[in-house]
Short mmCIF file of C-alpha atoms and ligand atoms in Angstrom, two decimals:
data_model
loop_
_atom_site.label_atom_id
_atom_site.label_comp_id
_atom_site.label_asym_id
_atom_site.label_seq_id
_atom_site.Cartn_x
_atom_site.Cartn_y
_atom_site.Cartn_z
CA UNK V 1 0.00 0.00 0.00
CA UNK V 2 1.17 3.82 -0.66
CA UNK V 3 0.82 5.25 2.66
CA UNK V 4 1.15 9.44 2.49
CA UNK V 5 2.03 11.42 5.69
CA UNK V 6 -0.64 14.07 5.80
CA UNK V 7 -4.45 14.34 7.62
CA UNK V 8 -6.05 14.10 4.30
CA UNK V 9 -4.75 10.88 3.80
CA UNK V 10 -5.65 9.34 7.02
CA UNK V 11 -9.70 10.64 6.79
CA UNK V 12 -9.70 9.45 3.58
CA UNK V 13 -8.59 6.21 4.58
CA UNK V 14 -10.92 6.12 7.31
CA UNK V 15 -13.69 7.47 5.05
CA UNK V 16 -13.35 3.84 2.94
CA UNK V 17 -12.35 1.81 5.84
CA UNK V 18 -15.46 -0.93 5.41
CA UNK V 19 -15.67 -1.82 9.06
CA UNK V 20 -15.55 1.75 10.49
CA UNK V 21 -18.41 2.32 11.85
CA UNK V 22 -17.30 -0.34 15.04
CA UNK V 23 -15.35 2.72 16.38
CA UNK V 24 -19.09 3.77 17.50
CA UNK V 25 -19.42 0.95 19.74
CA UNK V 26 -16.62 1.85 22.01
CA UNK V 27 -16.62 4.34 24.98
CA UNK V 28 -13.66 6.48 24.57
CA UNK V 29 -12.13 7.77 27.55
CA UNK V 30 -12.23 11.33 27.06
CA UNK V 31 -9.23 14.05 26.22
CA UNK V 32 -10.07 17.73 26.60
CA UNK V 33 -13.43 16.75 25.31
CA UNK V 34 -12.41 14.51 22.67
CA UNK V 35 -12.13 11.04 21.80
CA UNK V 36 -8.55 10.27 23.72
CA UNK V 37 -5.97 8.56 21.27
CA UNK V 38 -6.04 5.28 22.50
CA UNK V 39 -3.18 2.89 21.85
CA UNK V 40 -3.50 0.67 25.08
CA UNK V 41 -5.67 -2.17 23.84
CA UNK V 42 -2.55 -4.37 24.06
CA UNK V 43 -3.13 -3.63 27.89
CA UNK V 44 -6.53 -3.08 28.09
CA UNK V 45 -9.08 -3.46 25.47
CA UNK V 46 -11.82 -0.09 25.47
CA UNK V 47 -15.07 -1.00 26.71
CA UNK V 48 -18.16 -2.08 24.63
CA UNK V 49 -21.08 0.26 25.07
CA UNK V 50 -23.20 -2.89 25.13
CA UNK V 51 -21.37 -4.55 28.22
CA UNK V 52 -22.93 -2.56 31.09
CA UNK V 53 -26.61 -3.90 29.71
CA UNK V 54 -25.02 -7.47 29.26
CA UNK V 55 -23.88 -7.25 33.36
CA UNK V 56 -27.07 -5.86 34.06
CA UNK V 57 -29.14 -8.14 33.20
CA UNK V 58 -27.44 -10.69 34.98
CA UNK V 59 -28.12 -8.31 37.65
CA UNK V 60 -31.70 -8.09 37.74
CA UNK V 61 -31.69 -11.83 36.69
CA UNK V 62 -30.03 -12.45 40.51
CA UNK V 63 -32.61 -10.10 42.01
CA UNK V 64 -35.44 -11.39 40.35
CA UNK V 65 -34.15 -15.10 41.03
CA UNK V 66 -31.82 -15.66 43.38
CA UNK V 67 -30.76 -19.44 42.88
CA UNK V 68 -33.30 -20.34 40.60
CA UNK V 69 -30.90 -18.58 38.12
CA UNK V 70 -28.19 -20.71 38.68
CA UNK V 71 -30.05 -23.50 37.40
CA UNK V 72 -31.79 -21.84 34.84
CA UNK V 73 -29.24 -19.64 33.22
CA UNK V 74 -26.03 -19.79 35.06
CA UNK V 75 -24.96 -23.91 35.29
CA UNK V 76 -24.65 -23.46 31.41
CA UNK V 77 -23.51 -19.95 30.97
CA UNK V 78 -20.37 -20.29 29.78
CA UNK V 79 -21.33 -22.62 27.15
CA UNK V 80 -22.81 -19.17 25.51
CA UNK V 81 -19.09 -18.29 24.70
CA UNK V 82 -18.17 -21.50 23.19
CA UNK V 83 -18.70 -21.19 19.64
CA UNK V 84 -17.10 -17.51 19.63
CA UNK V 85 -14.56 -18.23 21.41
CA UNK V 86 -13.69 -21.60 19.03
CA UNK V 87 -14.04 -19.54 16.41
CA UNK V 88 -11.19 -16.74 17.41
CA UNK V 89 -9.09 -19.15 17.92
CA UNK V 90 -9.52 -21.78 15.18
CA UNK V 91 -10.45 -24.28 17.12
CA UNK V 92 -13.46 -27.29 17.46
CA UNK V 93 -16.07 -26.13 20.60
CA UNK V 94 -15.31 -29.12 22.19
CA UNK V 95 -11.11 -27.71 22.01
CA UNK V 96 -12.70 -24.61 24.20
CA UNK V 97 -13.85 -23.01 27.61
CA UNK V 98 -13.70 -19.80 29.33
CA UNK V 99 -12.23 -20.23 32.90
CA UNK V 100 -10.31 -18.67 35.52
CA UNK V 101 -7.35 -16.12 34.71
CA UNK V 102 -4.43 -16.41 32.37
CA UNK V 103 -1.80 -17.65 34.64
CA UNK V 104 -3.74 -19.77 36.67
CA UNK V 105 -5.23 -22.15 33.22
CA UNK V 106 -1.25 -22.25 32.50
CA UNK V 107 -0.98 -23.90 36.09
CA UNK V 108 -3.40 -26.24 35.41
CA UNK V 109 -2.52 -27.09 31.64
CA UNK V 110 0.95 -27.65 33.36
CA UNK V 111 -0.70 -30.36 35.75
CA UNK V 112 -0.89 -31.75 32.82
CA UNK V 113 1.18 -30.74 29.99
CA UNK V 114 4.20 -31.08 32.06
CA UNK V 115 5.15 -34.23 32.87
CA UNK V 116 8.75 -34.69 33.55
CA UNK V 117 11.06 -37.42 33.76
CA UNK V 118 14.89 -37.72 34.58
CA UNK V 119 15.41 -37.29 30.98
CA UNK V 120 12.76 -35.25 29.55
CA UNK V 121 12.21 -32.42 32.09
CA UNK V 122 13.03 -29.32 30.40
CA UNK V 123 10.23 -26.61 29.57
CA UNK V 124 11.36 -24.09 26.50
CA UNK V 125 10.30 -20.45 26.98
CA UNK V 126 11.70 -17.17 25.13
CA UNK V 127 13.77 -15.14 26.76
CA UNK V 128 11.66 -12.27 28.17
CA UNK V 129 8.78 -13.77 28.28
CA UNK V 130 5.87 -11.89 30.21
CA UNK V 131 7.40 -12.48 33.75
CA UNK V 132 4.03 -14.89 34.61
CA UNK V 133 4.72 -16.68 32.68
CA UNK V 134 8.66 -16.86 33.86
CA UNK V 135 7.63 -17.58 37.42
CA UNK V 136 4.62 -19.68 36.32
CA UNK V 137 7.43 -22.06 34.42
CA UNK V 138 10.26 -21.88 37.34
CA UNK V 139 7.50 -22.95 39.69
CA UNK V 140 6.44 -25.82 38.32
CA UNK V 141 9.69 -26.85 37.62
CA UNK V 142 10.71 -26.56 40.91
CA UNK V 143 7.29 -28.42 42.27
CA UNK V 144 8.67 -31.28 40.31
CA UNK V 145 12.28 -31.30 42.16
CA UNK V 146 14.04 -29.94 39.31
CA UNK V 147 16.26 -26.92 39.33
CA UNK V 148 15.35 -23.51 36.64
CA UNK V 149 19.00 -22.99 35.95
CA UNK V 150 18.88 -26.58 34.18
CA UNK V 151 15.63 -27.08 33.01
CA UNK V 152 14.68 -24.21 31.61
CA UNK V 153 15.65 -23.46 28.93
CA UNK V 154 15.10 -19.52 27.32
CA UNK V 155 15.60 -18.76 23.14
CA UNK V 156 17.50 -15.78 23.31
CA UNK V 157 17.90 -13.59 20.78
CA UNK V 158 21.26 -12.91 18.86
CA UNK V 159 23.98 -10.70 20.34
CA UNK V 160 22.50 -6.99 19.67
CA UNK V 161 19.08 -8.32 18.29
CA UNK V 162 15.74 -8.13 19.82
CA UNK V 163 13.62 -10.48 18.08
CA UNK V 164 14.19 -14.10 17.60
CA UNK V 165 15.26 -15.79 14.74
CA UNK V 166 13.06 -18.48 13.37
CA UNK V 167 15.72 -20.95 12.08
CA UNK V 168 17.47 -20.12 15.83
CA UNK V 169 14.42 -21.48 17.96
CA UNK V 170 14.06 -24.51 15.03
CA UNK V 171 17.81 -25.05 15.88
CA UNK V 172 17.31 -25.00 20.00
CA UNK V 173 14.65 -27.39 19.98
CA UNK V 174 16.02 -29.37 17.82
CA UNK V 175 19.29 -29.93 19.57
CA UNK V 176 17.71 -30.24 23.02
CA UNK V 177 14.84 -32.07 21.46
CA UNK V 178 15.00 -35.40 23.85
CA UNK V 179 15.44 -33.18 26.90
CA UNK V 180 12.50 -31.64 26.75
CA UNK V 181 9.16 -31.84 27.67
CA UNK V 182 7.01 -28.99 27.08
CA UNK V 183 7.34 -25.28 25.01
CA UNK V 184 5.53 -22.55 26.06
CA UNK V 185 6.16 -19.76 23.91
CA UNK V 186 3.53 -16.11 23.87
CA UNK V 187 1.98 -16.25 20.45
CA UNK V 188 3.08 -12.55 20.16
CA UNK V 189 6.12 -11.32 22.53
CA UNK V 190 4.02 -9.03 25.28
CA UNK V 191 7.56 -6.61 24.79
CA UNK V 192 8.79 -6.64 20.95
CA UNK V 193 5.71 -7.39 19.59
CA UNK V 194 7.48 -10.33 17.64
CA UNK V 195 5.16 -12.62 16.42
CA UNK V 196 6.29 -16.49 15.82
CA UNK V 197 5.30 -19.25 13.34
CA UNK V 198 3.16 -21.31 15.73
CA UNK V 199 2.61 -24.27 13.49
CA UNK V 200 6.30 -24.83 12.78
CA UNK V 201 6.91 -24.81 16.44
CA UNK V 202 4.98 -27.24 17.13
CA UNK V 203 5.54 -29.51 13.84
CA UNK V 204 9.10 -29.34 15.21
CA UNK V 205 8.02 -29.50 18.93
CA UNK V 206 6.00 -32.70 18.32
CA UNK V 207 8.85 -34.19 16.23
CA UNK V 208 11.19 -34.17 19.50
CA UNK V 209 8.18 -35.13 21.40
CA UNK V 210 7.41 -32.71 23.29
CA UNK V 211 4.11 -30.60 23.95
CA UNK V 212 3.35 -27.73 22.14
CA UNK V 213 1.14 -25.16 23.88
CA UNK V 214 1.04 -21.23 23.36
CA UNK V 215 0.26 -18.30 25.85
CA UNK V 216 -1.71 -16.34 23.28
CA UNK V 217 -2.22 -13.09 25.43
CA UNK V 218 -1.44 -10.71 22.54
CA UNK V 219 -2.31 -12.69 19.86
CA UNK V 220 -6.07 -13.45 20.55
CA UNK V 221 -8.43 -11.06 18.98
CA UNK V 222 -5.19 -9.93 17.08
CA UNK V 223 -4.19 -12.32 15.12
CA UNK V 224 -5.59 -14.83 12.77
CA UNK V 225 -5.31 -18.19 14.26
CA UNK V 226 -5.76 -21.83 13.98
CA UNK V 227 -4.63 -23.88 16.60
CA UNK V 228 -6.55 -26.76 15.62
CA UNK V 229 -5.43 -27.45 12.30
CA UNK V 230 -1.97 -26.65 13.70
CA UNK V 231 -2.15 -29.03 15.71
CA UNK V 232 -0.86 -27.19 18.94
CA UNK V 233 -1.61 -29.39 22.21
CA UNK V 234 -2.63 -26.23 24.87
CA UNK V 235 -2.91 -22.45 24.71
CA UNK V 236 -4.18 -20.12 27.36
CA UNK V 237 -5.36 -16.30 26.38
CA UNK V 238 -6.63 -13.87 28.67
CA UNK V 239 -10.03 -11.43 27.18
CA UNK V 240 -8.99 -8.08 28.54
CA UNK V 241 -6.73 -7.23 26.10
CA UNK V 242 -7.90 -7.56 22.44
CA UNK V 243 -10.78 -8.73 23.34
CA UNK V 244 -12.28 -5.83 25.45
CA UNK V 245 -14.34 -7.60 28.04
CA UNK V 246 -12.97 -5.59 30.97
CA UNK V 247 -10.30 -5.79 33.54
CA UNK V 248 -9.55 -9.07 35.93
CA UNK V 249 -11.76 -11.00 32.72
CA UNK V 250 -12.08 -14.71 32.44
CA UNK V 251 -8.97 -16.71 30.41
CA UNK V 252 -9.62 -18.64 27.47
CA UNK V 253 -8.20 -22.19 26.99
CA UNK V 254 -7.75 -24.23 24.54
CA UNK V 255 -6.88 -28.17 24.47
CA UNK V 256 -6.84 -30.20 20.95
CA UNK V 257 -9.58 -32.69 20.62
CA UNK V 258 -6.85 -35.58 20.67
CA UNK V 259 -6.53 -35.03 24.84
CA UNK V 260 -10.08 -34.49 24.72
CA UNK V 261 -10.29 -37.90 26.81
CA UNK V 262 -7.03 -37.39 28.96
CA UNK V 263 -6.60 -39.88 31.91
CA UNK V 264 -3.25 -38.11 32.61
CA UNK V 265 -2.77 -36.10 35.87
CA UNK V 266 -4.84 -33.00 36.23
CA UNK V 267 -6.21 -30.58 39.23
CA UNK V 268 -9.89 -31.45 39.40
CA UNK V 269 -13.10 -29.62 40.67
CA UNK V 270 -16.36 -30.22 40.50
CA UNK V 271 -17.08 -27.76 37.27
CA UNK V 272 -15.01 -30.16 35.56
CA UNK V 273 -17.29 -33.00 36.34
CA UNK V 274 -19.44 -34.93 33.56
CA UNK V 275 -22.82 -32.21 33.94
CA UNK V 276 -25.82 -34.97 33.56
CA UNK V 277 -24.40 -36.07 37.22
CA UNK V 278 -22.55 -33.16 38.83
CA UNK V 279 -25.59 -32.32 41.32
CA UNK V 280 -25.32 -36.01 42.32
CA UNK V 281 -22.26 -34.70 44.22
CA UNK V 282 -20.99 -38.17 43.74
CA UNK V 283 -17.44 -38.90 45.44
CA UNK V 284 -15.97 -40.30 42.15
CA UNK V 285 -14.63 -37.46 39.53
CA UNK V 286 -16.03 -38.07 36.14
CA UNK V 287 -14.26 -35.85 33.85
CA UNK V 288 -16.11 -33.94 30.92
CA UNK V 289 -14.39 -35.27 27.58
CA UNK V 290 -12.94 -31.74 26.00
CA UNK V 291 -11.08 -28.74 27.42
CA UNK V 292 -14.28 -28.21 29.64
CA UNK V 293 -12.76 -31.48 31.52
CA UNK V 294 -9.87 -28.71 33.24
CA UNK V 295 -13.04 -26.24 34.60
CA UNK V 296 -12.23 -26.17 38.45
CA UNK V 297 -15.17 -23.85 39.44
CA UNK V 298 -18.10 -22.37 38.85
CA UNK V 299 -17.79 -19.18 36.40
CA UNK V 300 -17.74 -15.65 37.43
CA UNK V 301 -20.86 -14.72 35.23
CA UNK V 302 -20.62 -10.86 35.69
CA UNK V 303 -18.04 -10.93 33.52
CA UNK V 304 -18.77 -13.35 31.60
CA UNK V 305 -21.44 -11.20 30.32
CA UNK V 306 -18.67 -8.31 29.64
CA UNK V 307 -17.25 -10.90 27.31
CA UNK V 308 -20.12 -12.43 25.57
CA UNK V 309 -21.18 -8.81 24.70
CA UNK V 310 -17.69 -8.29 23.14
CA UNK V 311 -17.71 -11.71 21.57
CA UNK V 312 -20.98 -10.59 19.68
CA UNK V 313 -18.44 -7.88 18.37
CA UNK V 314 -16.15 -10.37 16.92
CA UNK V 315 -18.34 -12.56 15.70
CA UNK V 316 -20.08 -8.92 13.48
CA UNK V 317 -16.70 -7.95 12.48
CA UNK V 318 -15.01 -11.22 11.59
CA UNK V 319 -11.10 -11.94 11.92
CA UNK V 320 -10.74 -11.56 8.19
CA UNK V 321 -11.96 -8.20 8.10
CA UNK V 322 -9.76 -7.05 11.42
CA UNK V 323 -6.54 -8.58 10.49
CA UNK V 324 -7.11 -7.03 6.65
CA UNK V 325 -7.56 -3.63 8.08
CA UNK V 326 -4.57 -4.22 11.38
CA UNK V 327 -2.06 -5.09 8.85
CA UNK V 328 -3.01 -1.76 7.27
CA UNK V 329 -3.52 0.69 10.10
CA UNK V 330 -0.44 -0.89 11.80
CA UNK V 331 1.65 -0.42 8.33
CA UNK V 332 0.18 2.99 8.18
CA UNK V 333 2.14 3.69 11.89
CA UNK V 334 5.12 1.91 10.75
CA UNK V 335 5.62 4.18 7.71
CA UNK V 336 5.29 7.37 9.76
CA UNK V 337 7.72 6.31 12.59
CA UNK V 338 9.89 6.03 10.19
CA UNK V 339 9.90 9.11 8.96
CA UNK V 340 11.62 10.06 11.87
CA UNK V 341 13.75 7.21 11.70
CA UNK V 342 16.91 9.26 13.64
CA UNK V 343 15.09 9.25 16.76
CA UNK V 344 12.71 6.04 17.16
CA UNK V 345 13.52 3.01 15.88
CA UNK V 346 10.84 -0.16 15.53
CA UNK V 347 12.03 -3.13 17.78
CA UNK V 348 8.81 -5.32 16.15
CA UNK V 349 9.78 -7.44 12.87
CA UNK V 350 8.55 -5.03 9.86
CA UNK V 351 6.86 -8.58 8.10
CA UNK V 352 3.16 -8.31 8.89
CA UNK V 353 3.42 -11.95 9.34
CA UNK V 354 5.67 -11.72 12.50
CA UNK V 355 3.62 -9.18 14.20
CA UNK V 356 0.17 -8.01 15.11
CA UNK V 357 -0.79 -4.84 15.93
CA UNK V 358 1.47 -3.93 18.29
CA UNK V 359 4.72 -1.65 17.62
CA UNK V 360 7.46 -1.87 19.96
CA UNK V 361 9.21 1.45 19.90
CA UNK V 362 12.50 2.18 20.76
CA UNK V 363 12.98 5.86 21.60
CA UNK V 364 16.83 7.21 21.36
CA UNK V 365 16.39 9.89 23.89
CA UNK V 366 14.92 10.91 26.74
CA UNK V 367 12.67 8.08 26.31
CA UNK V 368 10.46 8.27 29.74
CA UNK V 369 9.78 11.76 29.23
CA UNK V 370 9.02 11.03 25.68
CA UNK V 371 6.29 8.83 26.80
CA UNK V 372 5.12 11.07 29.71
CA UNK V 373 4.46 13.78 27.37
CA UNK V 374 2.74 11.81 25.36
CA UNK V 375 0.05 10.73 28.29
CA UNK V 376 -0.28 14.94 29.26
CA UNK V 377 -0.82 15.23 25.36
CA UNK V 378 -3.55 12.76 25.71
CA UNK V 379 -1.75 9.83 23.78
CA UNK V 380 -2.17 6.84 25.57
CA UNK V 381 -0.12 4.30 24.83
CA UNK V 382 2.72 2.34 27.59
CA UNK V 383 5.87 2.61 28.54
CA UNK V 384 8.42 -0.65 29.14
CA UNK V 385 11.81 -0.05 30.46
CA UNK V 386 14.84 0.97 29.16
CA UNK V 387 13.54 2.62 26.29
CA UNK V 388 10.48 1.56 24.68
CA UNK V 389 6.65 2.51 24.50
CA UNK V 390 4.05 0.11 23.14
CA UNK V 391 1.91 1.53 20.64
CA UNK V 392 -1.61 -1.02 19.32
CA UNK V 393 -3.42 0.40 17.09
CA UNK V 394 -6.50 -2.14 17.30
CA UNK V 395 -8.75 -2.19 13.92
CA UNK V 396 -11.83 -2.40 16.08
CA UNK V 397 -11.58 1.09 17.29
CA UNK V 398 -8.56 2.84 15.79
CA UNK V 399 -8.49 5.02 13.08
CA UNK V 400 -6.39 6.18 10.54
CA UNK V 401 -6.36 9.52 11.72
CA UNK V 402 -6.04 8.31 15.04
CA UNK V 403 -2.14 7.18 13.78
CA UNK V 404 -1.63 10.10 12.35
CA UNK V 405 -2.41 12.44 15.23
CA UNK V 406 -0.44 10.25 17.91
CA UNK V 407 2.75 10.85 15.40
CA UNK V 408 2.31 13.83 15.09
CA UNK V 409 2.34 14.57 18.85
CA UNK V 410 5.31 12.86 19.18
CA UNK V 411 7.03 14.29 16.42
CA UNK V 412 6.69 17.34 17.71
CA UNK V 413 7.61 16.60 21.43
CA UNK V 414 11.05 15.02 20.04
CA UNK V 415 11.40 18.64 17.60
C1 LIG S 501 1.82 -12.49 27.90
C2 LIG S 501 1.12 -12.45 29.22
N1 LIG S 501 1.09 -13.55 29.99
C3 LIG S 501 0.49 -13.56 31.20
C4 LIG S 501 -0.13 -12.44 31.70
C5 LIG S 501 -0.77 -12.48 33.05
O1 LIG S 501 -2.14 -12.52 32.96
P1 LIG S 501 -3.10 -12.80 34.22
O2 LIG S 501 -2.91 -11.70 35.20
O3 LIG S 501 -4.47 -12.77 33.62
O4 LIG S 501 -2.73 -14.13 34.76
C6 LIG S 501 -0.15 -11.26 30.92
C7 LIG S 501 -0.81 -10.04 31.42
O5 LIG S 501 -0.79 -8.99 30.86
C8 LIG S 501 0.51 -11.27 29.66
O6 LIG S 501 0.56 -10.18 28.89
#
């Protein structure tokens, strides 16, 4: 595409930008009484104008109800996200639930996923990983007896690089391939924004024997995926981000259809249990064949509804239509930072296949200030140390202009 640096360009991009109108559907935190420019939804996703009526009427369902709602609308409620949710993530129904929070489903996909032995005990993570994720991984390590320093291993990047190389990580697991058990790599790096080639990954993965799950925190609702087809054994998201259903919001997991009857280890609870007899309150656990099979508890509806009101967002707009329009928007930043190319530079691979929205951006000087001028400017966007702010430009809301504006601010704070 021919990007141009000027307003004009940017409102007429957003004047043929086919799924514009979804901007409306958005509160915008407000700016010196505008719409603030709003690059955060790699943090936290803007909030649905439809999600306070979705909470409220589980509201006045509970008042009206009490219990009774619990067996008449609650005991199944989740099940209301399942098809959107499979869908997102290119997955079966059966391959998905809503539960818990992010690092807590990695715990329990661990239970299982990690099984070591005094050979194969290793779990693969990048270097930098969102630090959850990094204690999440040394602590089950260590609940096993093993020690982090040995078995973990962490794909670091190349001396004065930021990103990984693909053929590097390829190369790691292939030469520690019998020492290890499990991978657990972000779909999208929470910090350079890098983007990895999930289904080679776990092709190769698989091929040492290992399992092959994902923490897809920046990559759901941002990227295209299919975890079924590539054949990826476990993946945990959480829904705040991308997928705008509001802070402390249920995780999504994922589990492929072929450990849909697992009679491995796993934490159990009763929302787990097969549902014709769960209010038998039997003493025997009888799993639920899928990824529903790792629920613990009952679900935190109230936000549930945040979520299913967002979900009806996705499921409008469609994946196709968001990535076609991120790849733009996002290309449309690119080409403007780098027209100031002697004082930023773009940490996040420049192939729209190794990246989502994101931009990582490294700022030469005075970085911190940079970014807190930014924030009294009314640019929000955040800030991760030494020296680089996050910008996501999400296709839901963004605009064109939006990009523009936010470069031009800081532009003319680094003049
Ligand atoms: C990549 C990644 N992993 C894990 C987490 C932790 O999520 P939670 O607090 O929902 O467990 C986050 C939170 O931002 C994240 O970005």
């Amino acid at each position: 595409m021919k990007y141009e640096a000027s307003i004009e360009f940017a409102q007429r991009m957003d004047q043929e930008d086919p799924i514009r109108s979804y901007r409306d559907r958005f509160h915008f935190p407000q700016f010196n009484g505008e719409d603030i420019l709003y690059f955060g939804g790699n943090s936290l996703g803007l909030m649905p104008k439809t999600s306070k009526a979705g909470v409220n009427e589980e509201l006045d369902v509970w008042g009206k109800m009490g219990v009774t709602g619990q067996h008449d609308r609650w005991e199944a409620y989740h099940e209301q996200l399942t098809d959107s949710t499979a869908r997102l993530v290119g997955a079966k129904p059966s391959e998905v639930v809503v539960m818990n929070a992010l690092t807590v489903n990695l715990h329990l996909l661990l239970v299982s996923f990690y099984q070591p032995t005094t050979d194969r005990y290793k779990i693969v993570i990048e270097k930098g990983a969102f630090p959850s994720d990094q204690y999440a991984m040394e602590s089950q390590i260590k609940f096993h007896g093993f020690d982090p320093k040995d078995a973990l291993i962490e794909l670091t990047p190349r001396n004065g690089e930021k990103c990984l190389r693909a053929d590097d990580i390829l190369e790691t697991l292939r030469s520690e391939g019998e020492s290890i058990a499990t991978i657990l790599i972000g779909g999208v790096n929470y910090y350079t924004g890098q983007a990895f080639d999930m289904k080679t990954i776990t092709d190769v993965g698989h091929e040492v024997g290992a399992y092959v799950g994902f923490d897809l925190a920046h990559a759901a609702g941002n990227l295209k995926l299919d975890l079924h087809e590539w054949n990826v054994d476990f993946a945990a998201w959480c829904t705040y981000k991308y997928m705008n259903s509001g802070p402390g919001s249920p995780g999504g997991v994922f589990v492929h259809e072929k450990h849909g009857n697992w009679e491995g280890p796993r934490f159990a609870g009763w929302w787990g249990h097969d549902k014709e007899t769960r209010f038998e309150m039997g003493p025997e656990f009888v799993p639920i064949t899928g990824a529903e099979g790792w629920q613990v508890s009952n679900a935190p509806i109230l936000s549930m509804a945040c979520l299913r009101k967002s979900m009806d967002i996705f499921d409008e707009a469609g994946m196709d239509a968001l990535r076609t329009k991120s790849e733009a928007l996002t290309g449309y930043l690119e080409f403007l930072l780098n027209t100031m190319e002697d004082k930023v530079s773009i940490v996040t691979p420049f192939d729209s296949k190794e990246r989502g929205c994101q931009l990582s951006v490294m700022i030469h000087e005075n970085g911190k200030k940079v970014f807190e001028q930014l924030g009294e400017r009314g640019v929000v966007c955040d800030w991760r140390e030494p020296d680089v702010i996050r910008l996501a430009p999400a296709p839901l809301y963004n605009s064109y202009s939006d990009v523009y504006q936010a470069v031009e601010i800081l532009r003319s704070l680094m003049d």
